[in-house]
Amino acid sequence: MKNVHYINAGAGAGKTYTLVTILKDILTDKSNPCAPSEIILTTYTKTAAKEFREKTFMRLLEAPAALDVAKILDTATIGTVHSVAQQYIQRYWSLLGYSGQFNVMSDTDKERYINRSLKNAATHDDLEFFHEYTKDFNVTYYDSEKGRTLTDYDFWKRYVLEIVSKMRSYKIDDPNNLSQFAKQSCDVVNRLFAFAFNQKRFDDILKPYISFLQTKSKETKKDGSPSANALKAQTKINTYNSFHALIPPSASEISLFLEGDCLKCSEQSVKDSISRAKDYLKTFLFLAQTDCSKVKSCIERIFRIAHDWAKQFEEYKRTNNLLDFDDLEAKFLELLDISAVQDDIRSSVKYLFVDEFQDSNPIQLEIFKRLSDLIQVKSYWVGDRKQAIYGGGGWEGDTLTE
């Protein structure tokens, strides 16, 4: 990546003023002429883009020699990443394999399609499972209009759409990769549902047995040395005491402790103590394993539905020459791999400005890298690492020059 100048600007640091000043200086530099049409400036919102355009226009009006430049400022490409992408896609839509001019789905049309198609992507068995899962785990949401908490039977739809969004942001289209992510999620669930040892409950149940062991551990032979039963009892006590360590025992360790030789105790209270402890262990493990199995099944179903629905959605858009909001970035990135588009940008764009760089998703980051390599003069990337939305996924500040 070349020609990149990074500007670290936190909240209130005057980054808008700085960018506008740089932009004004470039447009009014007679020694290195640059027309507004040779500028690309991307920012995070339409409001911010409008502000950049207006403030640059006002700064140009302050310089009488720049009035002609101010009049053609509208030829500069200033907008969100999506709007910039859409301009290039509209120019080169035929290179993307579309048979006719494409249309961008409105949010309303997309929501209508989602509501109609998403439920059909789930099988009858899936829908029954999600219904029972909602009741078993009391899945709810707060309805601000009704002012009360409601059961959320459609919770799974949000997760499906979130996975699809991540698939597109990170360009994940291989089903094997998606299956791997589902497996990793299930592995996390296995760790979360690992046996959690309730020491206090276990101590209460085993009090009679531990008291019996303590009594047995004091038995001696005629010569005063510990008896065989005393040694056995002390070993059991030592094992029990180890359960109070920082790292709790595993279910198998507890089971082995309970199944061991109880020194042929005939006292019913001791036998009952051991029996209750075994029942508690079995019940706890059964419930944990059942819940764990349900959660993993839910994850696997959601990932499968996400894959199937994403495929259906892409086929629907392709058939109807449609793009949605998220497609604009992905298609623009495709265009940047085409030599004709690369040649156009090399010959027509001198400067790239990237505002709020820290909010870039992985696809946007790749777009900015490609554009920076193609432009003639320099790129200015402005952002604040501390405000990054995507964390390490979209931030590579160490690769940039100050």
CSV table of C-alpha atoms in Angstrom, one decimal, residues 88-358:
chain,number,residue,atom,x,y,z
A,88,TYR,CA,-18.7,3.3,-10.1
A,89,ILE,CA,-21.1,0.3,-10.4
A,90,GLN,CA,-23.6,2.4,-12.4
A,91,ARG,CA,-20.8,3.3,-14.7
A,92,TYR,CA,-19.5,-0.3,-15.1
A,93,TRP,CA,-22.5,-2.5,-14.4
A,94,SER,CA,-22.0,-4.5,-17.6
A,95,LEU,CA,-18.5,-5.6,-16.5
A,96,LEU,CA,-20.2,-7.3,-13.5
A,97,GLY,CA,-22.2,-9.6,-15.7
A,98,TYR,CA,-25.6,-7.9,-15.4
A,99,SER,CA,-27.8,-8.3,-18.4
A,100,GLY,CA,-29.4,-4.9,-17.9
A,101,GLN,CA,-29.2,-1.8,-15.7
A,102,PHE,CA,-29.4,-2.9,-12.0
A,103,ASN,CA,-31.6,-1.4,-9.3
A,104,VAL,CA,-30.7,-1.0,-5.6
A,105,MET,CA,-33.3,-2.5,-3.3
A,106,SER,CA,-34.9,0.0,-0.9
A,107,ASP,CA,-34.9,-0.9,2.8
A,108,THR,CA,-38.6,-1.4,2.6
A,109,ASP,CA,-38.4,-3.8,-0.3
A,110,LYS,CA,-35.5,-5.7,1.4
A,111,GLU,CA,-37.5,-6.0,4.7
A,112,ARG,CA,-40.5,-7.2,2.8
A,113,TYR,CA,-38.4,-9.9,1.1
A,114,ILE,CA,-36.8,-11.0,4.3
A,115,ASN,CA,-40.2,-11.3,6.1
A,116,ARG,CA,-41.6,-13.4,3.2
A,117,SER,CA,-38.6,-15.6,2.5
A,118,LEU,CA,-36.7,-16.1,5.8
A,119,LYS,CA,-39.4,-18.2,7.4
A,120,ASN,CA,-39.5,-20.4,4.3
A,121,ALA,CA,-35.8,-21.1,4.7
A,122,ALA,CA,-36.5,-22.9,8.0
A,123,THR,CA,-38.1,-26.4,8.0
A,124,HIS,CA,-41.2,-27.2,10.0
A,125,ASP,CA,-38.9,-29.1,12.4
A,126,ASP,CA,-36.7,-26.0,12.8
A,127,LEU,CA,-39.7,-23.8,13.6
A,128,GLU,CA,-41.0,-26.2,16.2
A,129,PHE,CA,-37.6,-26.4,17.7
A,130,PHE,CA,-37.2,-22.6,17.9
A,131,HIS,CA,-40.7,-22.4,19.5
A,132,GLU,CA,-39.9,-24.9,22.2
A,133,TYR,CA,-36.4,-23.3,22.7
A,134,THR,CA,-38.0,-19.9,23.3
A,135,LYS,CA,-40.1,-21.3,26.0
A,136,ASP,CA,-37.4,-23.5,27.6
A,137,PHE,CA,-34.9,-20.6,27.9
A,138,ASN,CA,-37.5,-17.8,28.3
A,139,VAL,CA,-36.3,-15.8,25.3
A,140,THR,CA,-37.9,-12.4,25.5
A,141,TYR,CA,-37.6,-8.8,24.3
A,142,TYR,CA,-39.0,-5.5,25.6
A,143,ASP,CA,-41.6,-3.8,23.4
A,144,SER,CA,-41.3,-0.1,24.1
A,145,GLU,CA,-44.6,0.7,22.4
A,146,LYS,CA,-46.5,-1.7,24.5
A,147,GLY,CA,-44.4,-1.0,27.5
A,148,ARG,CA,-43.9,-4.7,28.4
A,149,THR,CA,-41.8,-7.7,27.9
A,150,LEU,CA,-42.9,-10.2,25.2
A,151,THR,CA,-41.8,-13.7,24.3
A,152,ASP,CA,-39.5,-13.5,21.3
A,153,TYR,CA,-40.4,-16.5,19.0
A,154,ASP,CA,-38.5,-14.9,16.1
A,155,PHE,CA,-35.2,-14.4,17.9
A,156,TRP,CA,-33.5,-16.8,15.5
A,157,LYS,CA,-34.2,-14.6,12.5
A,158,ARG,CA,-32.0,-11.8,13.9
A,159,TYR,CA,-29.1,-14.2,14.4
A,160,VAL,CA,-29.5,-15.5,10.8
A,161,LEU,CA,-29.4,-12.0,9.4
A,162,GLU,CA,-26.4,-11.1,11.6
A,163,ILE,CA,-24.5,-14.2,10.3
A,164,VAL,CA,-25.4,-13.4,6.7
A,165,SER,CA,-24.1,-9.8,7.3
A,166,LYS,CA,-20.8,-11.1,8.7
A,167,MET,CA,-20.5,-13.6,5.8
A,168,ARG,CA,-20.7,-10.7,3.4
A,169,SER,CA,-18.4,-8.3,5.3
A,170,TYR,CA,-15.7,-11.0,5.6
A,171,LYS,CA,-16.4,-12.5,2.1
A,172,ILE,CA,-17.3,-16.0,3.5
A,173,ASP,CA,-19.0,-18.0,0.9
A,174,ASP,CA,-17.5,-21.5,1.4
A,175,PRO,CA,-20.0,-23.7,3.3
A,176,ASN,CA,-17.1,-25.5,4.9
A,177,ASN,CA,-15.9,-22.3,6.5
A,178,LEU,CA,-19.4,-21.6,7.8
A,179,SER,CA,-19.6,-25.1,9.3
A,180,GLN,CA,-16.3,-24.5,11.0
A,181,PHE,CA,-17.6,-21.3,12.6
A,182,ALA,CA,-20.6,-23.2,13.8
A,183,LYS,CA,-18.4,-25.9,15.3
A,184,GLN,CA,-16.3,-23.2,17.0
A,185,SER,CA,-19.5,-21.7,18.5
A,186,CYS,CA,-20.5,-25.1,19.7
A,187,ASP,CA,-17.1,-25.6,21.3
A,188,VAL,CA,-17.6,-22.4,23.3
A,189,VAL,CA,-21.0,-23.7,24.5
A,190,ASN,CA,-19.3,-27.0,25.6
A,191,ARG,CA,-17.0,-24.9,27.8
A,192,LEU,CA,-19.7,-22.8,29.1
A,193,PHE,CA,-21.8,-25.8,30.1
A,194,ALA,CA,-18.9,-27.7,31.6
A,195,PHE,CA,-19.8,-29.1,35.0
A,196,ALA,CA,-19.9,-26.3,37.6
A,197,PHE,CA,-19.2,-27.8,41.0
A,198,ASN,CA,-21.5,-26.4,43.7
A,199,GLN,CA,-19.2,-26.9,46.7
A,200,LYS,CA,-21.7,-25.7,49.3
A,201,ARG,CA,-24.5,-27.9,48.1
A,202,PHE,CA,-22.1,-30.9,47.9
A,203,ASP,CA,-20.8,-30.2,51.4
A,204,ASP,CA,-24.3,-30.1,52.9
A,205,ILE,CA,-25.3,-33.4,51.3
A,206,LEU,CA,-22.1,-35.2,52.3
A,207,LYS,CA,-21.9,-34.1,56.0
A,208,PRO,CA,-22.9,-37.4,57.4
A,209,TYR,CA,-20.4,-39.3,55.2
A,210,ILE,CA,-17.5,-36.9,55.9
A,211,SER,CA,-18.3,-37.2,59.6
A,212,PHE,CA,-18.1,-41.0,59.4
A,213,LEU,CA,-14.8,-40.8,57.5
A,214,GLN,CA,-13.3,-38.5,60.2
A,215,THR,CA,-14.3,-40.9,62.9
A,216,LYS,CA,-12.9,-43.9,60.9
A,217,SER,CA,-9.6,-42.0,60.3
A,218,LYS,CA,-8.9,-42.0,64.1
A,219,GLU,CA,-9.0,-45.8,64.4
A,220,THR,CA,-5.7,-47.4,65.5
A,221,LYS,CA,-4.3,-50.9,65.8
A,222,LYS,CA,-3.1,-52.3,69.1
A,223,ASP,CA,0.3,-50.8,68.6
A,224,GLY,CA,-1.2,-47.4,68.2
A,225,SER,CA,-0.6,-47.0,64.5
A,226,PRO,CA,-3.4,-46.1,62.1
A,227,SER,CA,-5.6,-49.0,61.1
A,228,ALA,CA,-6.1,-50.0,57.5
A,229,ASN,CA,-9.6,-48.4,57.6
A,230,ALA,CA,-8.1,-45.3,59.1
A,231,LEU,CA,-5.7,-45.0,56.2
A,232,LYS,CA,-8.5,-45.5,53.7
A,233,ALA,CA,-10.6,-43.0,55.4
A,234,GLN,CA,-7.8,-40.4,55.5
A,235,THR,CA,-7.2,-40.9,51.8
A,236,LYS,CA,-10.9,-40.2,51.1
A,237,ILE,CA,-10.8,-37.1,53.3
A,238,ASN,CA,-7.7,-35.9,51.5
A,239,THR,CA,-9.5,-36.3,48.2
A,240,TYR,CA,-12.5,-34.5,49.5
A,241,ASN,CA,-10.4,-31.6,50.8
A,242,SER,CA,-8.8,-31.3,47.3
A,243,PHE,CA,-12.3,-30.5,46.0
A,244,HIS,CA,-12.0,-27.1,47.9
A,245,ALA,CA,-9.0,-26.0,45.8
A,246,LEU,CA,-9.1,-23.1,43.5
A,247,ILE,CA,-9.7,-25.3,40.5
A,248,PRO,CA,-13.0,-27.3,41.0
A,249,PRO,CA,-13.1,-31.0,40.5
A,250,SER,CA,-14.4,-32.6,37.3
A,251,ALA,CA,-17.6,-34.6,37.3
A,252,SER,CA,-15.6,-37.8,36.8
A,253,GLU,CA,-13.4,-37.0,39.9
A,254,ILE,CA,-16.5,-36.5,42.0
A,255,SER,CA,-18.1,-39.7,40.6
A,256,LEU,CA,-15.0,-41.7,41.4
A,257,PHE,CA,-15.0,-40.3,45.0
A,258,LEU,CA,-18.6,-41.4,45.5
A,259,GLU,CA,-18.1,-44.8,43.9
A,260,GLY,CA,-15.1,-45.7,46.1
A,261,ASP,CA,-15.0,-48.0,49.1
A,262,CYS,CA,-17.3,-46.6,51.7
A,263,LEU,CA,-15.6,-48.8,54.4
A,264,LYS,CA,-18.6,-51.0,54.8
A,265,CYS,CA,-20.6,-48.4,56.7
A,266,SER,CA,-23.9,-49.8,58.0
A,267,GLU,CA,-25.3,-46.4,59.2
A,268,GLN,CA,-28.3,-45.5,57.1
A,269,SER,CA,-27.6,-41.8,57.3
A,270,VAL,CA,-24.2,-42.3,55.7
A,271,LYS,CA,-25.6,-44.5,53.0
A,272,ASP,CA,-28.4,-41.9,52.3
A,273,SER,CA,-25.7,-39.2,52.2
A,274,ILE,CA,-23.8,-41.0,49.5
A,275,SER,CA,-27.0,-41.9,47.6
A,276,ARG,CA,-28.2,-38.3,47.6
A,277,ALA,CA,-24.8,-37.0,46.4
A,278,LYS,CA,-24.9,-39.5,43.5
A,279,ASP,CA,-28.5,-38.4,42.6
A,280,TYR,CA,-27.5,-34.7,42.7
A,281,LEU,CA,-24.5,-35.4,40.4
A,282,LYS,CA,-26.6,-37.3,37.9
A,283,THR,CA,-29.4,-34.8,37.9
A,284,PHE,CA,-27.1,-31.8,37.5
A,285,LEU,CA,-25.2,-33.4,34.7
A,286,PHE,CA,-28.3,-34.5,32.9
A,287,LEU,CA,-29.8,-31.0,33.0
A,288,ALA,CA,-26.5,-29.4,31.9
A,289,GLN,CA,-26.1,-31.9,29.1
A,290,THR,CA,-29.7,-31.4,28.0
A,291,ASP,CA,-29.4,-27.6,27.9
A,292,CYS,CA,-26.0,-27.8,26.2
A,293,SER,CA,-27.4,-30.1,23.5
A,294,LYS,CA,-30.3,-27.7,22.9
A,295,VAL,CA,-28.1,-24.7,22.6
A,296,LYS,CA,-25.7,-26.4,20.2
A,297,SER,CA,-28.7,-27.6,18.1
A,298,CYS,CA,-30.0,-24.1,17.9
A,299,ILE,CA,-26.6,-22.8,16.7
A,300,GLU,CA,-26.2,-25.5,14.1
A,301,ARG,CA,-29.8,-24.8,12.8
A,302,ILE,CA,-29.2,-21.0,12.6
A,303,PHE,CA,-25.9,-21.4,10.7
A,304,ARG,CA,-27.5,-23.9,8.3
A,305,ILE,CA,-30.5,-21.6,7.7
A,306,ALA,CA,-28.1,-18.6,7.2
A,307,HIS,CA,-26.2,-20.4,4.5
A,308,ASP,CA,-29.4,-21.6,2.7
A,309,TRP,CA,-31.1,-18.2,2.9
A,310,ALA,CA,-28.1,-16.3,1.8
A,311,LYS,CA,-27.8,-18.5,-1.3
A,312,GLN,CA,-31.5,-18.0,-2.1
A,313,PHE,CA,-31.3,-14.2,-1.6
A,314,GLU,CA,-28.3,-14.0,-4.0
A,315,GLU,CA,-30.2,-16.0,-6.6
A,316,TYR,CA,-33.2,-13.8,-6.3
A,317,LYS,CA,-31.2,-10.6,-6.7
A,318,ARG,CA,-29.3,-11.9,-9.6
A,319,THR,CA,-32.5,-13.1,-11.4
A,320,ASN,CA,-34.1,-9.7,-10.9
A,321,ASN,CA,-31.0,-7.5,-11.6
A,322,LEU,CA,-31.1,-6.2,-8.0
A,323,LEU,CA,-28.4,-5.2,-5.5
A,324,ASP,CA,-29.0,-4.4,-1.8
A,325,PHE,CA,-27.1,-1.9,0.3
A,326,ASP,CA,-24.4,-4.4,1.4
A,327,ASP,CA,-23.8,-5.6,-2.2
A,328,LEU,CA,-22.5,-2.1,-3.3
A,329,GLU,CA,-19.2,-2.6,-1.4
A,330,ALA,CA,-18.7,-6.1,-2.5
A,331,LYS,CA,-19.4,-5.3,-6.2
A,332,PHE,CA,-17.2,-2.2,-6.1
A,333,LEU,CA,-14.4,-4.4,-4.8
A,334,GLU,CA,-14.9,-6.8,-7.7
A,335,LEU,CA,-14.7,-3.8,-10.1
A,336,LEU,CA,-11.4,-2.8,-8.6
A,337,ASP,CA,-9.9,-6.1,-9.9
A,338,ILE,CA,-10.8,-5.3,-13.5
A,339,SER,CA,-8.1,-3.6,-15.5
A,340,ALA,CA,-10.4,-1.2,-17.3
A,341,VAL,CA,-11.6,0.2,-14.0
A,342,GLN,CA,-8.1,0.3,-12.6
A,343,ASP,CA,-6.9,2.3,-15.7
A,344,ASP,CA,-9.9,4.7,-15.3
A,345,ILE,CA,-9.0,5.4,-11.6
A,346,ARG,CA,-5.3,5.8,-12.3
A,347,SER,CA,-5.9,8.4,-15.0
A,348,SER,CA,-8.8,10.3,-13.4
A,349,VAL,CA,-8.2,10.3,-9.6
A,350,LYS,CA,-5.4,12.2,-7.9
A,351,TYR,CA,-6.4,12.2,-4.2
A,352,LEU,CA,-8.4,9.9,-1.9
A,353,PHE,CA,-9.7,11.1,1.5
A,354,VAL,CA,-11.0,8.5,4.0
A,355,ASP,CA,-12.8,10.0,7.0
A,356,GLU,CA,-13.6,7.9,10.1
A,357,PHE,CA,-11.3,5.2,9.0
A,358,GLN,CA,-11.6,3.4,12.3
